[in-house]
Every structure is written in C-alpha cells, then in structure tokens.
mmCIF file of C-alpha atoms in Angstrom:
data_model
loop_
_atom_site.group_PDB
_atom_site.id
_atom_site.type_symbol
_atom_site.label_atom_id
_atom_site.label_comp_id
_atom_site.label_asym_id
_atom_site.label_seq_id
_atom_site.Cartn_x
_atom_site.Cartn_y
_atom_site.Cartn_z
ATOM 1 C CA UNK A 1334 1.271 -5.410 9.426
ATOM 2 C CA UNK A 1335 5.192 -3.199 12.110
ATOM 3 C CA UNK A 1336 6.863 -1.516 9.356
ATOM 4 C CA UNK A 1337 7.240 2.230 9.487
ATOM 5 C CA UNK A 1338 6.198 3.076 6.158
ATOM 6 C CA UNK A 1339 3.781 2.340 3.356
ATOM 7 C CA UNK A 1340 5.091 -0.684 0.770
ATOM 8 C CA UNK A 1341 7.408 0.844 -1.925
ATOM 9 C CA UNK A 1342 5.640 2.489 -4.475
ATOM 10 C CA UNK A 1343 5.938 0.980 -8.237
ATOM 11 C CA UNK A 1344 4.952 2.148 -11.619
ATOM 12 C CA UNK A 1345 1.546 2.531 -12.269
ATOM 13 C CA UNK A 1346 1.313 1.122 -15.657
ATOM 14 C CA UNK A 1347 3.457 -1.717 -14.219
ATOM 15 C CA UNK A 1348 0.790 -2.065 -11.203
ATOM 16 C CA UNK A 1349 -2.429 -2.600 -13.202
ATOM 17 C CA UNK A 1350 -0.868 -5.009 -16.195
ATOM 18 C CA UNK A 1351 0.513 -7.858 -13.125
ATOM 19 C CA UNK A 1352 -3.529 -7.715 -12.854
ATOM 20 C CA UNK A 1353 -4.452 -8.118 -16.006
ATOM 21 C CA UNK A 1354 -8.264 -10.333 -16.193
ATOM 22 C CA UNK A 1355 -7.168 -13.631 -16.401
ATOM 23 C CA UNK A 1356 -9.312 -17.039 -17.020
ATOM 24 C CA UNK A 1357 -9.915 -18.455 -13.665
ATOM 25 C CA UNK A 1358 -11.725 -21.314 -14.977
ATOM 26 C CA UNK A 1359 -9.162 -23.922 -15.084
ATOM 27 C CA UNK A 1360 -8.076 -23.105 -11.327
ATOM 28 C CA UNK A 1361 -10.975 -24.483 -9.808
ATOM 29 C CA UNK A 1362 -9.973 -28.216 -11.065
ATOM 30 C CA UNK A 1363 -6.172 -27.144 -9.910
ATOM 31 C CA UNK A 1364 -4.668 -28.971 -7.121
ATOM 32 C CA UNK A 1365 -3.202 -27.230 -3.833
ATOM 33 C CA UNK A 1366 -1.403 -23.794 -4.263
ATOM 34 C CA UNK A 1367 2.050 -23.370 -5.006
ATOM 35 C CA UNK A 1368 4.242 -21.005 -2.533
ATOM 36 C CA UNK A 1369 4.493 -17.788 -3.822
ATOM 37 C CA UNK A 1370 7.537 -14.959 -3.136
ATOM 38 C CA UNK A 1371 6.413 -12.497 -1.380
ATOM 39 C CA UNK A 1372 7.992 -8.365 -1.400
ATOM 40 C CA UNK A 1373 8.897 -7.177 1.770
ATOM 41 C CA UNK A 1374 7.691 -3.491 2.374
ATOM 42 C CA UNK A 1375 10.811 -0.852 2.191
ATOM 43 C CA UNK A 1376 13.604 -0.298 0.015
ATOM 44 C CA UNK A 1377 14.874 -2.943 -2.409
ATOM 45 C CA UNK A 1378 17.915 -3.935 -0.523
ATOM 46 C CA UNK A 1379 15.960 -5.252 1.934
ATOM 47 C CA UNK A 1380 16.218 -8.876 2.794
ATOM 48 C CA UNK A 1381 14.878 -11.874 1.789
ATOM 49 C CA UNK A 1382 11.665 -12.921 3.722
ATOM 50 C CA UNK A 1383 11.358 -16.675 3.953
ATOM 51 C CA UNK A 1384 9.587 -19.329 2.188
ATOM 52 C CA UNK A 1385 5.827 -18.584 1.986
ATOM 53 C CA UNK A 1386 2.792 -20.523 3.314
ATOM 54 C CA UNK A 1387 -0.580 -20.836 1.494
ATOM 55 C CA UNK A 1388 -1.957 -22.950 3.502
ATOM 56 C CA UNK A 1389 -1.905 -25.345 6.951
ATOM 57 C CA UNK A 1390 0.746 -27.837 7.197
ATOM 58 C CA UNK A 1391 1.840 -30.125 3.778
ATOM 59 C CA UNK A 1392 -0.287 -33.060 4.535
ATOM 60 C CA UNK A 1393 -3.506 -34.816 2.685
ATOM 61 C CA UNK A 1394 -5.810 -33.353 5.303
ATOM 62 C CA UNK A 1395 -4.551 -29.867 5.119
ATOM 63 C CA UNK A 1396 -4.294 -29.407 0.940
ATOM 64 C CA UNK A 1397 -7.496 -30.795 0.633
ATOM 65 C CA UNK A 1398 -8.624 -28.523 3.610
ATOM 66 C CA UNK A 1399 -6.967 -25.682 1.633
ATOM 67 C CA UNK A 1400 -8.674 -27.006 -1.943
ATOM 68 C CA UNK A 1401 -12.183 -26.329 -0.406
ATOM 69 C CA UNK A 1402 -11.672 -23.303 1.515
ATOM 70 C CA UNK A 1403 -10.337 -21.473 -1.156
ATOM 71 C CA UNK A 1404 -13.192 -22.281 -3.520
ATOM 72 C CA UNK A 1405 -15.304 -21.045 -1.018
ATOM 73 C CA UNK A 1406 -16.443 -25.342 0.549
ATOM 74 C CA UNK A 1407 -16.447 -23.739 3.905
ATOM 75 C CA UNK A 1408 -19.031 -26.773 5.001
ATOM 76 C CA UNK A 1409 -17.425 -29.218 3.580
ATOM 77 C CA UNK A 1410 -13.819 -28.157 4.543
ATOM 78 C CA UNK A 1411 -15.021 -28.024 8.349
ATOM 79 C CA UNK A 1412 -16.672 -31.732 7.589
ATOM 80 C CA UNK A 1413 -12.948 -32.713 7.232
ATOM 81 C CA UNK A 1414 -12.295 -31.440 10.379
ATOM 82 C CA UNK A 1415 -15.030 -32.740 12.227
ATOM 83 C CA UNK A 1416 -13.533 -36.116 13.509
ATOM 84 C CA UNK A 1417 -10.322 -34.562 14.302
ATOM 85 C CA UNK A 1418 -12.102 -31.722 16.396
ATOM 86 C CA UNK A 1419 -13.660 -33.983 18.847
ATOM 87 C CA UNK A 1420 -11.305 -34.082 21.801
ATOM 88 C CA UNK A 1421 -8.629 -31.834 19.884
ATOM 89 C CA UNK A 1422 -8.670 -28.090 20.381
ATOM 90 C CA UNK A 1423 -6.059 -27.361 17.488
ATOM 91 C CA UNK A 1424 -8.657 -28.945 15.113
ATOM 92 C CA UNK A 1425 -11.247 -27.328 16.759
ATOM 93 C CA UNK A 1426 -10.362 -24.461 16.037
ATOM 94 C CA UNK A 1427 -9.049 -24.448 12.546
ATOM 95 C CA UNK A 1428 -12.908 -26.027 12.275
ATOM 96 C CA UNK A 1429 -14.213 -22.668 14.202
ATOM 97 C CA UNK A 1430 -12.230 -20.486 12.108
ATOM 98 C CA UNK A 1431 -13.158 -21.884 8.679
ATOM 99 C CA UNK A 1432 -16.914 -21.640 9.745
ATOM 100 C CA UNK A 1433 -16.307 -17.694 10.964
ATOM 101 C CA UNK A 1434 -14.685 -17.076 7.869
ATOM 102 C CA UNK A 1435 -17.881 -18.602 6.007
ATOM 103 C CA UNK A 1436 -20.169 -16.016 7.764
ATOM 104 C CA UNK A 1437 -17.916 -13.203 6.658
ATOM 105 C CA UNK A 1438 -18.253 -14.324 2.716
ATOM 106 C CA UNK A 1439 -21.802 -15.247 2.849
ATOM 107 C CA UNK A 1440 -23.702 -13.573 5.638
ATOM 108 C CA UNK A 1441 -24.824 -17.267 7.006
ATOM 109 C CA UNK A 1442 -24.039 -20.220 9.029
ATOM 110 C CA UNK A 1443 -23.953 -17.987 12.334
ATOM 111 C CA UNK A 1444 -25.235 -20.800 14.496
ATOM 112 C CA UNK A 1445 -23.269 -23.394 13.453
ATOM 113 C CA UNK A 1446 -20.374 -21.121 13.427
ATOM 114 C CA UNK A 1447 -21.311 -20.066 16.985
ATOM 115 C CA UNK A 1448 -21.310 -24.077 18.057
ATOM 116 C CA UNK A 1449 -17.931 -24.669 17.014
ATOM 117 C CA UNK A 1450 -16.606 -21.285 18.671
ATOM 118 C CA UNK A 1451 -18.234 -22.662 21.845
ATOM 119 C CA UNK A 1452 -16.151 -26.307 21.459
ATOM 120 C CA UNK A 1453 -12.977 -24.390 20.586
ATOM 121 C CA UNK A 1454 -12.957 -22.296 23.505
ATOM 122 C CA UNK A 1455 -14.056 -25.695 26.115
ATOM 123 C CA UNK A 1456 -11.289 -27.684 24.508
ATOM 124 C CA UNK A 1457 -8.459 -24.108 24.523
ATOM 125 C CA UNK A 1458 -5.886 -25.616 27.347
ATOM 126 C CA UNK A 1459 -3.355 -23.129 26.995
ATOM 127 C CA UNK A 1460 -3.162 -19.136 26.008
ATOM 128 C CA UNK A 1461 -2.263 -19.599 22.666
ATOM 129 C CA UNK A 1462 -5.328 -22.108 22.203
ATOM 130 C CA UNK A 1463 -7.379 -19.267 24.407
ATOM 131 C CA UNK A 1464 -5.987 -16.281 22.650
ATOM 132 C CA UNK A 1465 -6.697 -18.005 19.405
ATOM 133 C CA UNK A 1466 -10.009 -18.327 20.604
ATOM 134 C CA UNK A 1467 -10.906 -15.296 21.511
ATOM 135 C CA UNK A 1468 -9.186 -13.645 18.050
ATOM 136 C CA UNK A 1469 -12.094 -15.953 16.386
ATOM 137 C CA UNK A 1470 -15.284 -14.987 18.604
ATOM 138 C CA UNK A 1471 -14.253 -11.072 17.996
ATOM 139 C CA UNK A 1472 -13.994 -11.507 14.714
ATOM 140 C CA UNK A 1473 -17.465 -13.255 14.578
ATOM 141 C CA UNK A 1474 -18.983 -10.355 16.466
ATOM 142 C CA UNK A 1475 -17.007 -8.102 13.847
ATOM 143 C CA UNK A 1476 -18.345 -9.682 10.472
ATOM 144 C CA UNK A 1477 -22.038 -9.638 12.761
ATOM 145 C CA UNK A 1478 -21.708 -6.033 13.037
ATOM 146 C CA UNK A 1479 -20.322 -4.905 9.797
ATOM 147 C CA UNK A 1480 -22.335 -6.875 7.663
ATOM 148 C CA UNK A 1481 -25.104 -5.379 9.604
ATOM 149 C CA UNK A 1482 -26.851 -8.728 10.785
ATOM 150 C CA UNK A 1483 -26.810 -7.378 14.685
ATOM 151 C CA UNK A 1484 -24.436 -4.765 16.491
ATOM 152 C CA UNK A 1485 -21.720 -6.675 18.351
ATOM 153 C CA UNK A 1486 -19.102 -3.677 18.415
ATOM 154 C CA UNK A 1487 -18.288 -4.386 21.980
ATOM 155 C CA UNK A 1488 -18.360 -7.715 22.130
ATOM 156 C CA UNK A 1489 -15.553 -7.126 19.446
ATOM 157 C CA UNK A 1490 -13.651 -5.550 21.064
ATOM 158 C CA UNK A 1491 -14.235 -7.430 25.002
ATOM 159 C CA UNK A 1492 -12.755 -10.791 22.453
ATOM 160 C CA UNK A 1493 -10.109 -8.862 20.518
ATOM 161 C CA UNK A 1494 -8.704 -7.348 23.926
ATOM 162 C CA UNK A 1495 -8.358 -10.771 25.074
ATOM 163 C CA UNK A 1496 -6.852 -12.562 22.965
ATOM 164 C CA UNK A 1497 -4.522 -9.853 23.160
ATOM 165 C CA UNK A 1498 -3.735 -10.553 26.663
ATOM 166 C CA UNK A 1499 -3.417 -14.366 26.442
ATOM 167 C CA UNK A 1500 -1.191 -14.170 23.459
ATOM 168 C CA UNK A 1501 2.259 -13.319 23.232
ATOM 169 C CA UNK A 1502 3.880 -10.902 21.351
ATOM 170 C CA UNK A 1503 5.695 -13.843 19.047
ATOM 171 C CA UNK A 1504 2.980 -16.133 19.040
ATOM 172 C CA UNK A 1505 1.689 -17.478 15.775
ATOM 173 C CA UNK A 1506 -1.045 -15.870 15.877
ATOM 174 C CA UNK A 1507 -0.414 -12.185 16.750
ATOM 175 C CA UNK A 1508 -0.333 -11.095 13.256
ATOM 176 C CA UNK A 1509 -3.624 -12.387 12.562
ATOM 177 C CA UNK A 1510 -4.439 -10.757 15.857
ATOM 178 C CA UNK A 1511 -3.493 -7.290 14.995
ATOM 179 C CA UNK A 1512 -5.103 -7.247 11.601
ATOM 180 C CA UNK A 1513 -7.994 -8.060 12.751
ATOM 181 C CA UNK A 1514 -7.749 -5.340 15.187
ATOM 182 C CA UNK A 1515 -7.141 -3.311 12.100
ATOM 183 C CA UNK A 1516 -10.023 -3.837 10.736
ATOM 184 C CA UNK A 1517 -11.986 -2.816 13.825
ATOM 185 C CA UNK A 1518 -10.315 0.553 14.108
ATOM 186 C CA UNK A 1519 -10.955 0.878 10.118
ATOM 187 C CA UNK A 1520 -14.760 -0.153 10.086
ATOM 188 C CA UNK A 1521 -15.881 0.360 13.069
ATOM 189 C CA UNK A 1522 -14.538 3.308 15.080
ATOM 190 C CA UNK A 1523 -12.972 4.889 11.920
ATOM 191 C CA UNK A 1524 -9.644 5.612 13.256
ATOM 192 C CA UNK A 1525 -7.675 4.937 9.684
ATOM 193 C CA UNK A 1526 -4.221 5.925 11.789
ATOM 194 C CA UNK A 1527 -4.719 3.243 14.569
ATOM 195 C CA UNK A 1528 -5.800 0.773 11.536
ATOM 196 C CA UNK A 1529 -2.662 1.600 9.813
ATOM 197 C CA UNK A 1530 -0.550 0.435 12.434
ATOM 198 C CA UNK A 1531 -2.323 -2.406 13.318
ATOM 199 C CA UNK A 1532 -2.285 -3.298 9.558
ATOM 200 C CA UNK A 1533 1.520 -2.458 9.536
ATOM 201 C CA UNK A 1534 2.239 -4.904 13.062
ATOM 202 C CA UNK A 1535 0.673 -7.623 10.953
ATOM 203 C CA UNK A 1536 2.437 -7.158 7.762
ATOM 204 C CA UNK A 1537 5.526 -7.556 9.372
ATOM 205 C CA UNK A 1538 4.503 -10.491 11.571
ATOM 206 C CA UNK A 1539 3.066 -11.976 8.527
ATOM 207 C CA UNK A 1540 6.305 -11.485 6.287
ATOM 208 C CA UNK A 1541 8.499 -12.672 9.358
ATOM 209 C CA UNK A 1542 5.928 -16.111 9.497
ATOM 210 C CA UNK A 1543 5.858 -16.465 5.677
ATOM 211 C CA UNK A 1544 2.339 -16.443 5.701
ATOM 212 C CA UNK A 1545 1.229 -15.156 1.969
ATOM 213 C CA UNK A 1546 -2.423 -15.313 2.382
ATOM 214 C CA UNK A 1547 -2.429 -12.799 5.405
ATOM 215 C CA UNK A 1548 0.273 -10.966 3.626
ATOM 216 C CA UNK A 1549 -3.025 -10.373 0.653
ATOM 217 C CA UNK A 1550 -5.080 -9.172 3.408
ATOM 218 C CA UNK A 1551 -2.226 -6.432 4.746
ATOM 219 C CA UNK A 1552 -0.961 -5.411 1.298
ATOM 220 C CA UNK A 1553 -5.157 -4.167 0.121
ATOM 221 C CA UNK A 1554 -5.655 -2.629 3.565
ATOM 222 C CA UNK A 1555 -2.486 -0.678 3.771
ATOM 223 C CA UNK A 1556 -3.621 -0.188 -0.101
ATOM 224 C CA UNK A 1557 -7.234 0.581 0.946
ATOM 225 C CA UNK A 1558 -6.310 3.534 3.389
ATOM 226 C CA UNK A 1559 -3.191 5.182 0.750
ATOM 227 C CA UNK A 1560 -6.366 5.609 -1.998
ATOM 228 C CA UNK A 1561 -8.000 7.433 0.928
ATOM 229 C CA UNK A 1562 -5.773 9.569 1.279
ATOM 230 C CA UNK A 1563 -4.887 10.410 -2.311
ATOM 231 C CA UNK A 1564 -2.142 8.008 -2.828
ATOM 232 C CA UNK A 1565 -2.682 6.202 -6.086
ATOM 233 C CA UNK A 1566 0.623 4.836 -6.502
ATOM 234 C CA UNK A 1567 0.964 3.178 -3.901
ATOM 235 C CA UNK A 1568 -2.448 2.128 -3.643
ATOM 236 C CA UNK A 1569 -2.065 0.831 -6.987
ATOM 237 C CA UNK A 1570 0.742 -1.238 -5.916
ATOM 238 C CA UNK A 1571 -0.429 -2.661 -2.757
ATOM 239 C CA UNK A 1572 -4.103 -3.923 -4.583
ATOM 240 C CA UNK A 1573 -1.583 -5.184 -7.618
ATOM 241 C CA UNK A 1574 0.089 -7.476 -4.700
ATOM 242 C CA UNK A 1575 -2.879 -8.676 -3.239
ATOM 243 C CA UNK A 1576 -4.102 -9.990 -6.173
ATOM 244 C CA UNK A 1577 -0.776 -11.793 -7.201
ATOM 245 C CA UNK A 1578 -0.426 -13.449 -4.026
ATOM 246 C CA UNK A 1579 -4.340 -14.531 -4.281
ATOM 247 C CA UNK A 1580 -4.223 -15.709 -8.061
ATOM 248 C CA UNK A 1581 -0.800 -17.188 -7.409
ATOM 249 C CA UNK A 1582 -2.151 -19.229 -3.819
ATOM 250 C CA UNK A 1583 -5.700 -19.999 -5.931
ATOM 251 C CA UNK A 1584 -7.520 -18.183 -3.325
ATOM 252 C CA UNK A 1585 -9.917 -17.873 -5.704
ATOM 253 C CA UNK A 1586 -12.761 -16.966 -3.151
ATOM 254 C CA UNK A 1587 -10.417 -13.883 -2.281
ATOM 255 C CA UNK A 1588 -9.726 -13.103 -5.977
ATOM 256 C CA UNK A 1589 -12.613 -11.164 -7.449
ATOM 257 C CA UNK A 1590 -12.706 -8.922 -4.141
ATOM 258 C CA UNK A 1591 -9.240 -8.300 -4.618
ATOM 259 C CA UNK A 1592 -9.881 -7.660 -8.882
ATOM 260 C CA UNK A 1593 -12.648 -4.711 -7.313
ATOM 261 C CA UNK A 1594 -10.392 -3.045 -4.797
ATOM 262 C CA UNK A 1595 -7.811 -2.769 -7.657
ATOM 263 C CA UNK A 1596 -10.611 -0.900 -10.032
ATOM 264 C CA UNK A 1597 -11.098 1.452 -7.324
ATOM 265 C CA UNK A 1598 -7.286 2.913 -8.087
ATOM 266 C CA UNK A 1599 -6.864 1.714 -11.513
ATOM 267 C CA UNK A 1600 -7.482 4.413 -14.884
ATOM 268 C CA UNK A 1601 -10.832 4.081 -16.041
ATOM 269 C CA UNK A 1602 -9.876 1.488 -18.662
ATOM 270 C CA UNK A 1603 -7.827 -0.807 -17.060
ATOM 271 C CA UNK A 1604 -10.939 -0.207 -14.379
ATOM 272 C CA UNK A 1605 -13.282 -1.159 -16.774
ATOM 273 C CA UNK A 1606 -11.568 -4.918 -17.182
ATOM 274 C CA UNK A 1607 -11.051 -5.455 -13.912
ATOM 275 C CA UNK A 1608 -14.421 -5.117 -13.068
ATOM 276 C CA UNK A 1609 -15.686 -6.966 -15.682
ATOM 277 C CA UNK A 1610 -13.418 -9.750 -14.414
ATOM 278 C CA UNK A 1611 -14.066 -9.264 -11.008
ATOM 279 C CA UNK A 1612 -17.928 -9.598 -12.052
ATOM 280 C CA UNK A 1613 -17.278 -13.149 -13.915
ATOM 281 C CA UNK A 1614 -15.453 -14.659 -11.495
ATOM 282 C CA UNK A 1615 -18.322 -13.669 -8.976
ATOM 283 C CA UNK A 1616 -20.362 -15.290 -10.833
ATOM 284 C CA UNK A 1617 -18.713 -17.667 -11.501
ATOM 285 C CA UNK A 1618 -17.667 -18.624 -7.360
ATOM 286 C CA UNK A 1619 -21.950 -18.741 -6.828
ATOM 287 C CA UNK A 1620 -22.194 -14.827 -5.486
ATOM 288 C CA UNK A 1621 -19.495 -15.235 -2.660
ATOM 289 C CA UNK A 1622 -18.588 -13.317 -1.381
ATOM 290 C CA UNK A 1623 -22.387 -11.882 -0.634
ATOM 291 C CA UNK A 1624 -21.261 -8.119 -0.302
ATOM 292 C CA UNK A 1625 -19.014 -7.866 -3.280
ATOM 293 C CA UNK A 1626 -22.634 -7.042 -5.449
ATOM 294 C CA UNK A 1627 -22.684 -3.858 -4.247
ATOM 295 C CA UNK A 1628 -18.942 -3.116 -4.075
ATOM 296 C CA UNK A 1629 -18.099 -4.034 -7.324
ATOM 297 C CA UNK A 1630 -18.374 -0.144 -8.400
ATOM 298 C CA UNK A 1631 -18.094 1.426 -5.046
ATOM 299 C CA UNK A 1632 -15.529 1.561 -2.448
ATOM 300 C CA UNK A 1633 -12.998 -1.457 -1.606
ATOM 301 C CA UNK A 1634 -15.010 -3.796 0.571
ATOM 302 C CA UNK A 1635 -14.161 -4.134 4.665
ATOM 303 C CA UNK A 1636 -13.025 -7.256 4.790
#
C-alpha cells in the first residue's frame, strides 16, 4: 500500500495453479499460523522484506486470539479479551476491532460492536490509542454503509480523517489506516486512482511492518482495480498472492473470498474450480462471510 507501480506481473498459468482448490478441512483443527514470505512489489532484485506477522504478539492469549478469529469466533475471540479490556485501552481495542471486523463478515453484532468502540475510545490516552480509534469507528460506519445496513459515508470519512491527524506517518497503524482509506475512495466515492494509492501507501507500510495478513488485503485490491482496467496478468498475480498468504496464515475466514476474487481473472476452467472451492469452503465456514453468496459469480467483493 507507497510503491509506484503495480506488483510484478507473473505467468498466468503459473498464477492460477499456486491456487489450485485445496482441502481446507484439516486446517480448522490446525494450531496457530506459521509466518509466511512475503514478495515485495517491483523488480526481483529487490530486497528482502522482513520476517512476517500473522498474527498479535507470540503469546497463549494472542495464538489462541488468532485461532478464533481466523475461523471466523469473532465472539468468542473478544471473550478472551474481555478481562484484559477493562482498564486497558490496548486490549480494548484489539476487543473493538475484532467485533468491527465481525460486522463486516456477517452483517451483525453492530451494538455490541458499537459498545466496545465507545470503551476503546474512553480508555485511548495517547494519539496512537486515539488514531487507532478513530481508524476502527470509520471503518464501522464503512462496513454500515457498504453493506447497506444505514448510510454512514460521512461519518466515514469525519473518523478516517482523524485518525489521520492523530497518527503519525510511522505509526503502526498507518498502513491499516490508508487501506482502509482505500477502500472508501474504491466503494464509496469511486475514485479507483485515489484507492490505488492509498492501497499502494499500505502495501508498502505493510511490507516494511511484516504484516502478511494486511499484505492479503493490498495484494487483491491492487489486484481488484488491474482486472478493471483490463490487466489480467497482473490481476492474476496479485489474487494468486492473496490467497497464498491467506491459506499459508489459515485465515481461513479470508480464504474462500480470496478463492472468488481469483475466478473473476482466472480462464473459465481454472474459474470453474475455484469457485467450486470457494463455494465449499463457504459452506463449510457457516455462510461467512454473509456477502460472498452473491459474489461468488460476480465481481470481487469490497472488502
């Protein structure tokens, strides 16, 4: 999400077979993720990014934190939280966060997810804890207005603008920041160039933290917007990495979503397997994410 050009394009054929449909099954008894090496965007003499993260931290509380998010346990991950939250704004807001993230996948939990913003942002004691904040309550009003549950556009962007203010330009959570301020100029006031570079200032951010899961979310934007304008190689490329760094993480909530937006580039075979996967592991997951039903043969999703 700051370099100057799309990721480096690959071979096509080589694109769609790292995707190949594979059994999921056995992942959701699988213990926390492993790191994953991620490709930095631009030629291949680039350097090496460092070590990736999958998920908070390396202790008990944060892989089994990690185990239920990414199986889609959003309650019961935030229930983990819950002690630590009281009196603590870091934990208060990882506990916000988790329950934001649950509206986006299943359309629900906006009260509770509202409650925990509101203790987050009374516990905040410095900008970073503000800005972070903030980033959360816009993206709240975001997944409100995209998935259609009530128009919250400007509140969106009032939260967004914010947390841009209060955080710094090296703060931790500035990439997150500026992809979700992506996604606002993608979905909302369809600007695809001012969503580009947003998605571009977080792809770098994200390489230069080491954070793989974000690093998913940059590579099938940046992906999303190339197959609008025409550019199936490297959309093809950019989906094919999203879905490595999900499968390899066991994001596994993230993984069928990621299956779909690859379809949307891939030859109608290959398209017709990834769907089918996509479809199985759906069902699989319980029907999270909600909107994936009626993406899984149109457009990639906004999320």
């Amino acid at each position: 999400m700051a370099d100057t050009a799309m990721p480096g394009s690959a071979d096509s054929a080589d694109s769609v077979s790292s995707a190949d449909p594979v059994d999921f099954t056995d992942q959701l008894r699988s213990t926390a993720p492993v790191p994953v090496p991620v490709p930095v965007p631009g030629p291949a003499s680039a350097p090496e990014v460092p070590p990736v993260r999958g998920f908070e931290g390396d202790d008990p509380l944060d892989r089994a934190v990690w185990r239920l998010r990414s199986r889609g346990c959003w309650d019961d991950a935030a229930a983990l939280l819950e002690p630590h939250s009281v009196g603590h704004a870091s934990a208060a807001l990882r506990r916000a966060a988790l329950l934001v993230e649950r509206c986006m996948f299943t359309a629900t939990g906006w009260a509770e997810a509202e409650d925990a913003l509101r203790n987050a942002e009374a516990l905040a004691g410095d900008d970073d804890e503000r800005g972070g904040a903030a980033c959360e309550r816009g993206h709240l009003a975001y997944a409100a207005t995209v998935l259609g549950v009530r128009d919250r556009a400007d509140e969106a962007r009032s939260a967004l603008g914010r947390a841009a203010a209060l955080l710094a330009p090296a703060a931790a959570g500035r990439p997150l920041l500026d992809f979700r301020r992506g996604l606002m100029a993608e979905h909302v006031a369809d600007s695809p160039d001012a969503a580009r570079a947003a998605y571009r200032r977080a792809h770098a951010g994200a390489t230069a933290q080491g954070d793989a899961l974000l690093l998913s979310f940059t590579w099938r934007h940046l992906a999303g917007l190339a197959l609008r304008d025409g550019e199936l190689t490297e959309a093809r490329h950019g989906f094919a990495e999203s879905l490595r760094i999900r499968e390899e993480l066991g994001f596994l909530v993230g993984t069928a979503p990621a299956l779909a937006a690859l379809a949307d580039a891939a030859p109608e075979g290959d398209a017709d397997r990834l769907r089918a996967e996509a479809a199985r592991l759906f069902r699989l997951m319980g029907g999270v994410p909600t909107w994936l039903a009626d993406h899984l043969t149109a457009a990639p999703a906004a999320t």
